[in-house]
Amino acid sequence: MPRPHFTIKNRFQKRSELYEDILTADILRDVCHRLTGRRDYTVTFDDNGYNIGRLATLEFNGTINYISFSEFEIGSRNSFFQSFPSALVKYHQEANTNKNIYFYFLEPDGNIETAYFIFMYRLMKTAGTVFLNETDYLVNTINPFNSVSDIIVQRDLNRGRNRGNASSYVTVDENDTLQIYGKTYGANKYETTLLCLAIHEITPYSMELYEIQEGDLRQLPRDARNVILSLGINVITSDLILEREEFERNDSLRSPTYIYNLLEKLGEKKCSLCDCEIPQIIQGAHIWPVASIKRTNNINLDVKIQHAIDGDNGLWLCNNHHKLFDINLLYISTDGRLKYKTDIEQNHETYLRDFTINSQLPNDILTPTFIDYLEKRNRVLDAGQYSYVS
Ligand SMILES: [Zn+2]
């Protein structure tokens, strides 16, 4: 039987440096032994055209093993995870069906068990990666995620209040489609790719990826995009063309950019008035209605669309509260307090009181721009027809 054979795909280092300083003979022997039970191997270097660092394959007995090596840089969590998603994409592109994907820790520099790292390790395992030597370096046991909601919860814990730094969001729409909103620039594109490939392994839902434009980059790198498409994930580039068409056709607006902006401002879908968190029945409700924006005379179409997709021009509301808000049975005054229409039937009001939990919007929603939209909305309503919820 031929010896196990390594191919080292290398871009960043000269091969001599790589072999002497990073993937040393000791390390390759260790990897070989863990995967094949043998310590003798052959190796070739392949530095043609791979936009990849730290990836080796080990072929043995008809099986091809992809091994991604860690890349730790002091103070930079991004460099670490740039290598891995690229390796995962290459693994998915491998035609041989006898294939495995592994991750191997090289000697780390600094703390590699922050909440963020652990979250990413769990995503990697969810995506089918086997860690070869984690017990040498990690104190924590790393388990894959069991469910998408598990991913969302951990992610939010991780993210804390600092939502503005987030690069991607995961949610479910009214048709049970799992939607990932991901940015396409810099390190964000690697995180988006890893999220897609991990979630694909565990979700029973069909999936959509919305590529959120950032800078000049509108799409993920071609290889990553093709792998995601090949898994049956629908990929939609959010470049406001969809929004423009919808805006001109309808008075409601189906806009991935609007949903992204709401996720960024408000966090996960949750009705502001009743705390319902069932994502299938939570919608983005415009404060300044799309129909009113369209009717405004003194602003051009681009500005109108910006108002229609502004994260400050919206609330998460459940289907019921959204409808009641749209027909102006509910009224939100500019101090964020909720009012009911006074001329409704008593039993209707009783029902409203029963299922409306919050009669005051939290302060962090009430930004100056949000209040400005409320004023625009309320301008055409008669405040005298509403009374505060007591
Ligand atoms: Zn509600």
Short mmCIF file of C-alpha atoms and ligand atoms in Angstrom, two decimals:
data_model
loop_
_atom_site.label_atom_id
_atom_site.label_comp_id
_atom_site.label_asym_id
_atom_site.label_seq_id
_atom_site.Cartn_x
_atom_site.Cartn_y
_atom_site.Cartn_z
CA MET A 1 0.00 0.00 0.00
CA PRO A 2 1.37 3.47 -0.88
CA ARG A 3 2.39 5.69 1.97
CA PRO A 4 0.06 8.46 3.17
CA HIS A 5 0.66 11.48 1.00
CA PHE A 6 0.41 15.12 2.07
CA THR A 7 -0.24 17.94 -0.33
CA ILE A 8 0.33 21.28 1.32
CA LYS A 9 -1.54 24.15 -0.19
CA ASN A 10 0.43 27.19 0.61
CA ARG A 11 0.24 30.79 -0.30
CA PHE A 12 1.56 32.99 2.43
CA GLN A 13 4.92 31.54 3.30
CA LYS A 14 7.83 30.43 1.22
CA ARG A 15 7.73 26.68 1.26
CA SER A 16 11.00 26.35 3.11
CA GLU A 17 9.78 28.65 5.88
CA LEU A 18 6.45 26.90 6.05
CA TYR A 19 8.01 23.51 6.34
CA GLU A 20 10.70 24.48 8.82
CA ASP A 21 8.77 26.87 11.05
CA ILE A 22 5.10 26.01 10.87
CA LEU A 23 4.17 22.64 9.44
CA THR A 24 7.26 20.90 10.69
CA ALA A 25 8.04 17.24 10.12
CA ASP A 26 6.98 16.54 13.72
CA ILE A 27 3.58 18.08 13.14
CA LEU A 28 2.99 16.28 9.85
CA ARG A 29 4.03 13.02 11.47
CA ASP A 30 1.59 13.64 14.31
CA VAL A 31 -1.26 14.42 11.92
CA CYS A 32 -0.43 11.39 9.80
CA HIS A 33 -0.38 9.13 12.82
CA ARG A 34 -3.67 10.41 14.17
CA LEU A 35 -5.41 9.92 10.82
CA THR A 36 -3.83 6.74 9.48
CA GLY A 37 -2.03 5.07 12.35
CA ARG A 38 1.20 5.43 10.37
CA ARG A 39 4.13 7.76 10.79
CA ASP A 40 5.72 7.51 7.35
CA TYR A 41 4.46 9.84 4.67
CA THR A 42 5.38 11.64 1.48
CA VAL A 43 4.73 15.32 0.87
CA THR A 44 4.40 17.71 -2.04
CA PHE A 45 3.84 21.43 -2.02
CA ASP A 46 1.18 23.00 -4.15
CA ASP A 47 1.40 26.74 -4.32
CA ASN A 48 -0.42 27.31 -7.55
CA GLY A 49 -3.37 29.60 -7.40
CA TYR A 50 -4.93 28.64 -4.09
CA ASN A 51 -6.19 31.60 -2.19
CA ILE A 52 -5.66 29.64 0.96
CA GLY A 53 -3.29 29.48 3.85
CA ARG A 54 -2.70 26.67 6.26
CA LEU A 55 -4.40 23.87 4.40
CA ALA A 56 -3.06 20.40 3.75
CA THR A 57 -4.64 17.30 2.36
CA LEU A 58 -3.61 13.80 3.34
CA GLU A 59 -4.54 11.04 0.94
CA PHE A 60 -4.52 7.48 2.11
CA ASN A 61 -6.36 4.35 1.14
CA GLY A 62 -8.76 6.12 -1.23
CA THR A 63 -9.78 8.75 1.31
CA ILE A 64 -8.84 12.39 1.14
CA ASN A 65 -8.53 14.25 4.41
CA TYR A 66 -8.54 18.02 4.51
CA ILE A 67 -6.62 19.46 7.44
CA SER A 68 -6.92 23.12 8.32
CA PHE A 69 -4.19 24.41 10.62
CA SER A 70 -4.85 27.17 13.11
CA GLU A 71 -3.45 30.59 12.51
CA PHE A 72 -3.13 32.66 15.63
CA GLU A 73 -2.01 36.22 15.61
CA ILE A 74 -1.83 38.31 18.73
CA GLY A 75 -4.79 40.65 18.97
CA SER A 76 -6.40 39.48 15.77
CA ARG A 77 -9.23 37.04 16.05
CA ASN A 78 -9.94 37.47 12.38
CA SER A 79 -6.80 35.94 10.95
CA PHE A 80 -7.53 32.74 12.81
CA PHE A 81 -10.84 32.17 11.10
CA GLN A 82 -9.89 33.37 7.66
CA SER A 83 -8.07 30.16 6.95
CA PHE A 84 -10.71 27.77 8.13
CA PRO A 85 -13.77 28.78 6.07
CA SER A 86 -11.60 28.81 2.93
CA ALA A 87 -10.47 25.27 3.75
CA LEU A 88 -14.08 24.23 4.37
CA VAL A 89 -15.06 25.60 0.97
CA LYS A 90 -12.24 23.63 -0.71
CA TYR A 91 -13.36 20.53 1.14
CA HIS A 92 -16.91 20.97 -0.14
CA GLN A 93 -15.56 21.34 -3.68
CA GLU A 94 -13.66 18.05 -3.43
CA ALA A 95 -15.06 15.57 -5.95
CA ASN A 96 -13.94 12.46 -4.03
CA THR A 97 -16.85 11.48 -1.79
CA ASN A 98 -14.53 9.69 0.63
CA LYS A 99 -13.48 12.88 2.32
CA ASN A 100 -13.14 14.33 5.81
CA ILE A 101 -12.43 17.75 7.21
CA TYR A 102 -10.17 18.20 10.23
CA PHE A 103 -8.84 21.05 12.28
CA TYR A 104 -5.43 20.95 13.92
CA PHE A 105 -4.23 23.40 16.56
CA LEU A 106 -0.74 24.75 16.13
CA GLU A 107 0.90 26.20 19.23
CA PRO A 108 -1.38 29.11 20.13
CA ASP A 109 -0.35 32.57 21.19
CA GLY A 110 -2.70 34.11 23.75
CA ASN A 111 -6.16 33.13 24.91
CA ILE A 112 -7.91 30.93 22.38
CA GLU A 113 -10.90 30.17 24.59
CA THR A 114 -12.72 33.50 24.58
CA ALA A 115 -16.50 33.35 24.15
CA TYR A 116 -16.06 34.29 20.51
CA PHE A 117 -13.52 31.54 19.81
CA ILE A 118 -15.67 28.94 21.52
CA PHE A 119 -18.66 30.06 19.49
CA MET A 120 -16.65 29.68 16.30
CA TYR A 121 -15.26 26.26 17.31
CA ARG A 122 -18.82 25.11 17.87
CA LEU A 123 -19.83 26.36 14.42
CA MET A 124 -16.86 24.53 12.90
CA LYS A 125 -17.91 21.28 14.57
CA THR A 126 -21.51 21.86 13.50
CA ALA A 127 -20.21 22.14 9.94
CA GLY A 128 -18.79 18.62 10.27
CA THR A 129 -15.21 19.37 11.32
CA VAL A 130 -13.33 16.96 13.53
CA PHE A 131 -10.75 18.53 15.83
CA LEU A 132 -7.59 16.47 15.93
CA ASN A 133 -5.79 17.76 18.99
CA GLU A 134 -8.14 20.00 20.93
CA THR A 135 -7.46 18.33 24.25
CA ASP A 136 -3.84 19.47 23.98
CA TYR A 137 -4.87 23.12 23.98
CA LEU A 138 -8.46 23.61 25.15
CA VAL A 139 -9.81 23.32 28.67
CA ASN A 140 -13.44 23.47 27.55
CA THR A 141 -15.22 20.65 25.79
CA ILE A 142 -16.45 21.89 22.43
CA ASN A 143 -19.83 20.56 21.34
CA PRO A 144 -21.54 21.20 18.02
CA PHE A 145 -24.79 23.16 18.05
CA ASN A 146 -27.97 21.10 18.09
CA SER A 147 -30.32 23.68 16.71
CA VAL A 148 -30.38 27.02 14.97
CA SER A 149 -32.02 28.69 17.96
CA ASP A 150 -29.09 27.45 20.02
CA ILE A 151 -26.78 29.28 17.60
CA ILE A 152 -28.86 32.46 17.77
CA VAL A 153 -28.98 32.47 21.58
CA GLN A 154 -25.24 31.90 21.97
CA ARG A 155 -24.51 34.50 19.39
CA ASP A 156 -26.61 37.12 21.14
CA LEU A 157 -24.97 36.35 24.47
CA ASN A 158 -21.65 36.78 22.76
CA ARG A 159 -22.61 39.96 21.05
CA GLY A 160 -24.01 41.62 24.16
CA ARG A 161 -25.34 45.10 23.70
CA ASN A 162 -22.88 45.92 21.00
CA ARG A 163 -25.11 45.05 18.07
CA GLY A 164 -23.51 47.51 15.73
CA ASN A 165 -20.46 45.28 15.30
CA ALA A 166 -22.45 42.34 14.08
CA SER A 167 -21.82 41.15 10.58
CA SER A 168 -24.60 38.66 10.13
CA TYR A 169 -28.02 37.68 11.43
CA VAL A 170 -30.06 34.51 11.36
CA THR A 171 -33.83 34.50 11.43
CA VAL A 172 -36.91 32.67 10.10
CA ASP A 173 -39.52 34.31 7.90
CA GLU A 174 -43.28 33.76 7.70
CA ASN A 175 -42.83 30.89 5.22
CA ASP A 176 -40.52 28.90 7.50
CA THR A 177 -37.55 29.87 5.39
CA LEU A 178 -34.38 30.24 7.38
CA GLN A 179 -32.71 33.47 6.39
CA ILE A 180 -29.12 34.45 6.90
CA TYR A 181 -28.23 38.08 6.39
CA GLY A 182 -24.51 38.32 5.90
CA LYS A 183 -22.02 40.94 4.97
CA THR A 184 -19.55 40.23 2.22
CA TYR A 185 -16.52 42.31 3.13
CA GLY A 186 -13.30 41.46 4.95
CA ALA A 187 -13.53 38.95 7.77
CA ASN A 188 -17.33 39.15 7.64
CA LYS A 189 -17.42 37.08 4.48
CA TYR A 190 -15.68 34.17 6.22
CA GLU A 191 -18.09 34.28 9.12
CA THR A 192 -21.07 34.40 6.75
CA THR A 193 -19.72 31.40 4.85
CA LEU A 194 -19.14 29.37 8.00
CA LEU A 195 -22.59 30.22 9.36
CA CYS A 196 -24.25 29.04 6.13
CA LEU A 197 -22.35 25.76 6.00
CA ALA A 198 -22.89 25.03 9.70
CA ILE A 199 -26.59 25.86 9.74
CA HIS A 200 -27.15 23.82 6.60
CA GLU A 201 -26.12 20.73 8.58
CA ILE A 202 -28.80 21.14 11.25
CA THR A 203 -31.79 23.09 9.96
CA PRO A 204 -34.93 21.35 8.71
CA TYR A 205 -35.90 24.57 6.88
CA SER A 206 -35.03 25.69 3.39
CA MET A 207 -32.42 28.40 3.47
CA GLU A 208 -31.81 31.79 1.95
CA LEU A 209 -28.66 33.85 2.16
CA TYR A 210 -28.99 37.59 1.68
CA GLU A 211 -25.71 39.16 0.75
CA ILE A 212 -25.70 42.58 2.35
CA GLN A 213 -23.68 45.00 0.31
CA GLU A 214 -20.72 46.54 2.04
CA GLY A 215 -18.41 48.97 0.32
CA ASP A 216 -18.02 47.92 -3.29
CA LEU A 217 -18.39 44.24 -2.54
CA ARG A 218 -21.82 42.92 -3.30
CA GLN A 219 -21.17 39.18 -3.24
CA LEU A 220 -19.23 36.53 -1.42
CA PRO A 221 -16.09 35.17 -3.12
CA ARG A 222 -17.06 33.00 -6.07
CA ASP A 223 -15.95 29.64 -4.65
CA ALA A 224 -17.79 30.17 -1.36
CA ARG A 225 -20.88 31.38 -3.20
CA ASN A 226 -20.86 28.35 -5.54
CA VAL A 227 -20.57 25.90 -2.65
CA ILE A 228 -23.46 27.58 -0.85
CA LEU A 229 -25.55 27.44 -4.03
CA SER A 230 -24.64 23.79 -4.58
CA LEU A 231 -26.15 22.95 -1.19
CA GLY A 232 -29.50 24.27 -2.39
CA ILE A 233 -29.27 27.54 -0.48
CA ASN A 234 -30.91 30.39 -2.33
CA VAL A 235 -28.53 33.34 -2.55
CA ILE A 236 -29.94 36.82 -3.00
CA THR A 237 -27.79 39.88 -3.47
CA SER A 238 -29.24 42.87 -1.73
CA ASP A 239 -28.45 45.80 -3.96
CA LEU A 240 -31.73 47.72 -3.57
CA ILE A 241 -32.93 46.74 -7.05
CA LEU A 242 -35.56 44.52 -5.46
CA GLU A 243 -36.56 47.33 -3.13
CA ARG A 244 -36.84 49.80 -5.97
CA GLU A 245 -39.14 47.50 -7.94
CA GLU A 246 -41.28 46.69 -4.92
CA PHE A 247 -41.48 50.29 -3.88
CA GLU A 248 -42.80 51.35 -7.25
CA ARG A 249 -45.32 48.49 -7.41
CA ASN A 250 -46.71 48.13 -3.88
CA ASP A 251 -47.58 50.07 -0.79
CA SER A 252 -45.96 47.44 1.35
CA LEU A 253 -42.28 46.74 1.03
CA ARG A 254 -40.61 43.36 1.01
CA SER A 255 -37.04 44.38 1.61
CA PRO A 256 -34.14 42.30 2.88
CA THR A 257 -32.19 45.47 3.56
CA TYR A 258 -35.03 46.78 5.73
CA ILE A 259 -35.13 43.52 7.69
CA TYR A 260 -31.35 43.63 8.06
CA ASN A 261 -31.50 47.21 9.33
CA LEU A 262 -34.21 46.27 11.83
CA LEU A 263 -32.19 43.29 13.05
CA GLU A 264 -29.23 45.60 13.47
CA LYS A 265 -31.20 48.17 15.45
CA LEU A 266 -33.68 46.03 17.37
CA GLY A 267 -32.05 42.63 17.61
CA GLU A 268 -33.89 39.37 17.02
CA LYS A 269 -37.53 39.39 15.97
CA LYS A 270 -39.77 40.05 18.97
CA CYS A 271 -43.06 41.94 19.04
CA SER A 272 -42.51 45.28 20.80
CA LEU A 273 -46.02 45.20 22.24
CA CYS A 274 -46.59 41.59 23.34
CA ASP A 275 -43.05 40.11 23.42
CA CYS A 276 -44.04 37.32 21.02
CA GLU A 277 -40.85 35.75 19.65
CA ILE A 278 -42.28 33.29 17.12
CA PRO A 279 -40.34 34.54 14.10
CA GLN A 280 -42.84 33.28 11.54
CA ILE A 281 -45.44 35.79 12.78
CA ILE A 282 -43.16 38.77 13.45
CA GLN A 283 -42.93 41.47 10.83
CA GLY A 284 -41.14 44.75 10.30
CA ALA A 285 -43.82 47.43 10.77
CA HIS A 286 -43.16 50.82 9.21
CA ILE A 287 -43.65 53.85 11.43
CA TRP A 288 -43.89 56.31 8.57
CA PRO A 289 -45.94 54.11 6.22
CA VAL A 290 -44.61 53.24 2.77
CA ALA A 291 -47.79 54.59 1.17
CA SER A 292 -47.26 57.96 2.85
CA ILE A 293 -43.59 58.04 1.85
CA LYS A 294 -44.63 57.42 -1.74
CA ARG A 295 -47.14 60.24 -1.65
CA THR A 296 -44.61 62.79 -0.40
CA ASN A 297 -43.88 65.27 -3.14
CA ASN A 298 -40.71 67.10 -2.32
CA ILE A 299 -38.22 64.20 -2.10
CA ASN A 300 -36.83 62.03 -4.89
CA LEU A 301 -37.14 58.28 -5.28
CA ASP A 302 -33.72 57.46 -3.82
CA VAL A 303 -34.46 59.41 -0.66
CA LYS A 304 -37.90 57.79 -0.41
CA ILE A 305 -36.35 54.34 -0.59
CA GLN A 306 -33.83 55.29 2.09
CA HIS A 307 -36.73 56.25 4.37
CA ALA A 308 -38.54 53.01 3.50
CA ILE A 309 -35.56 50.84 4.50
CA ASP A 310 -34.34 52.89 7.47
CA GLY A 311 -34.00 50.76 10.60
CA ASP A 312 -35.27 53.72 12.61
CA ASN A 313 -38.48 53.66 10.60
CA GLY A 314 -39.74 50.44 12.10
CA LEU A 315 -40.68 48.12 14.91
CA TRP A 316 -40.95 44.37 15.19
CA LEU A 317 -44.64 43.62 15.60
CA CYS A 318 -46.56 40.34 15.56
CA ASN A 319 -49.15 39.89 12.82
CA ASN A 320 -51.96 41.06 15.11
CA HIS A 321 -50.25 44.15 16.45
CA HIS A 322 -48.97 45.03 12.99
CA LYS A 323 -52.47 44.94 11.54
CA LEU A 324 -53.90 46.94 14.44
CA PHE A 325 -51.13 49.49 14.05
CA ASP A 326 -51.63 49.72 10.28
CA ILE A 327 -55.34 50.43 10.62
CA ASN A 328 -54.52 53.03 13.28
CA LEU A 329 -56.45 51.37 16.02
CA LEU A 330 -53.22 51.65 17.98
CA TYR A 331 -51.30 54.90 18.26
CA ILE A 332 -47.80 55.50 19.60
CA SER A 333 -47.22 58.99 20.92
CA THR A 334 -43.81 60.60 20.50
CA ASP A 335 -42.89 59.76 24.09
CA GLY A 336 -43.20 56.09 23.15
CA ARG A 337 -46.46 55.48 25.04
CA LEU A 338 -49.19 53.39 23.51
CA LYS A 339 -52.74 54.69 23.00
CA TYR A 340 -55.93 52.91 21.93
CA LYS A 341 -58.65 54.38 19.81
CA THR A 342 -61.40 55.53 22.16
CA ASP A 343 -64.43 54.61 20.07
CA ILE A 344 -63.80 50.87 19.89
CA GLU A 345 -66.12 48.35 21.47
CA GLN A 346 -65.52 47.53 25.10
CA ASN A 347 -64.92 43.83 24.49
CA HIS A 348 -62.36 44.70 21.78
CA GLU A 349 -60.51 46.92 24.21
CA THR A 350 -60.59 44.18 26.83
CA TYR A 351 -59.07 41.81 24.31
CA LEU A 352 -56.36 44.35 23.39
CA ARG A 353 -55.46 44.86 27.04
CA ASP A 354 -55.21 41.14 27.53
CA PHE A 355 -52.68 40.49 24.82
CA THR A 356 -50.74 43.74 24.87
CA ILE A 357 -48.03 43.52 27.49
CA ASN A 358 -45.99 46.66 26.86
CA SER A 359 -47.69 50.05 26.80
CA GLN A 360 -44.39 51.94 26.61
CA LEU A 361 -41.58 51.45 24.09
CA PRO A 362 -38.12 51.15 25.62
CA ASN A 363 -35.90 54.23 25.48
CA ASP A 364 -33.25 52.71 23.23
CA ILE A 365 -35.82 52.43 20.44
CA LEU A 366 -36.80 56.08 20.78
CA THR A 367 -33.98 57.65 18.80
CA PRO A 368 -34.47 61.17 17.41
CA THR A 369 -34.95 59.72 13.92
CA PHE A 370 -37.52 57.24 15.19
CA ILE A 371 -39.43 60.07 16.90
CA ASP A 372 -39.23 62.06 13.70
CA TYR A 373 -40.89 59.17 11.86
CA LEU A 374 -43.55 58.96 14.58
CA GLU A 375 -44.31 62.65 14.11
CA LYS A 376 -44.68 62.11 10.37
CA ARG A 377 -47.05 59.21 10.99
CA ASN A 378 -49.10 60.92 13.66
CA ARG A 379 -49.43 64.18 11.74
CA VAL A 380 -52.31 62.77 9.72
CA LEU A 381 -54.05 61.19 12.73
CA ASP A 382 -56.35 62.91 15.22
CA ALA A 383 -54.68 62.50 18.62
CA GLY A 384 -57.98 63.38 20.27
CA GLN A 385 -59.42 60.06 19.12
CA TYR A 386 -56.95 58.09 21.26
CA SER A 387 -56.40 57.65 24.94
CA TYR A 388 -53.48 56.23 26.91
CA VAL A 389 -53.62 52.67 28.04
CA SER A 390 -54.23 52.89 31.76
ZN ZN B 1 -47.67 41.47 19.36
#
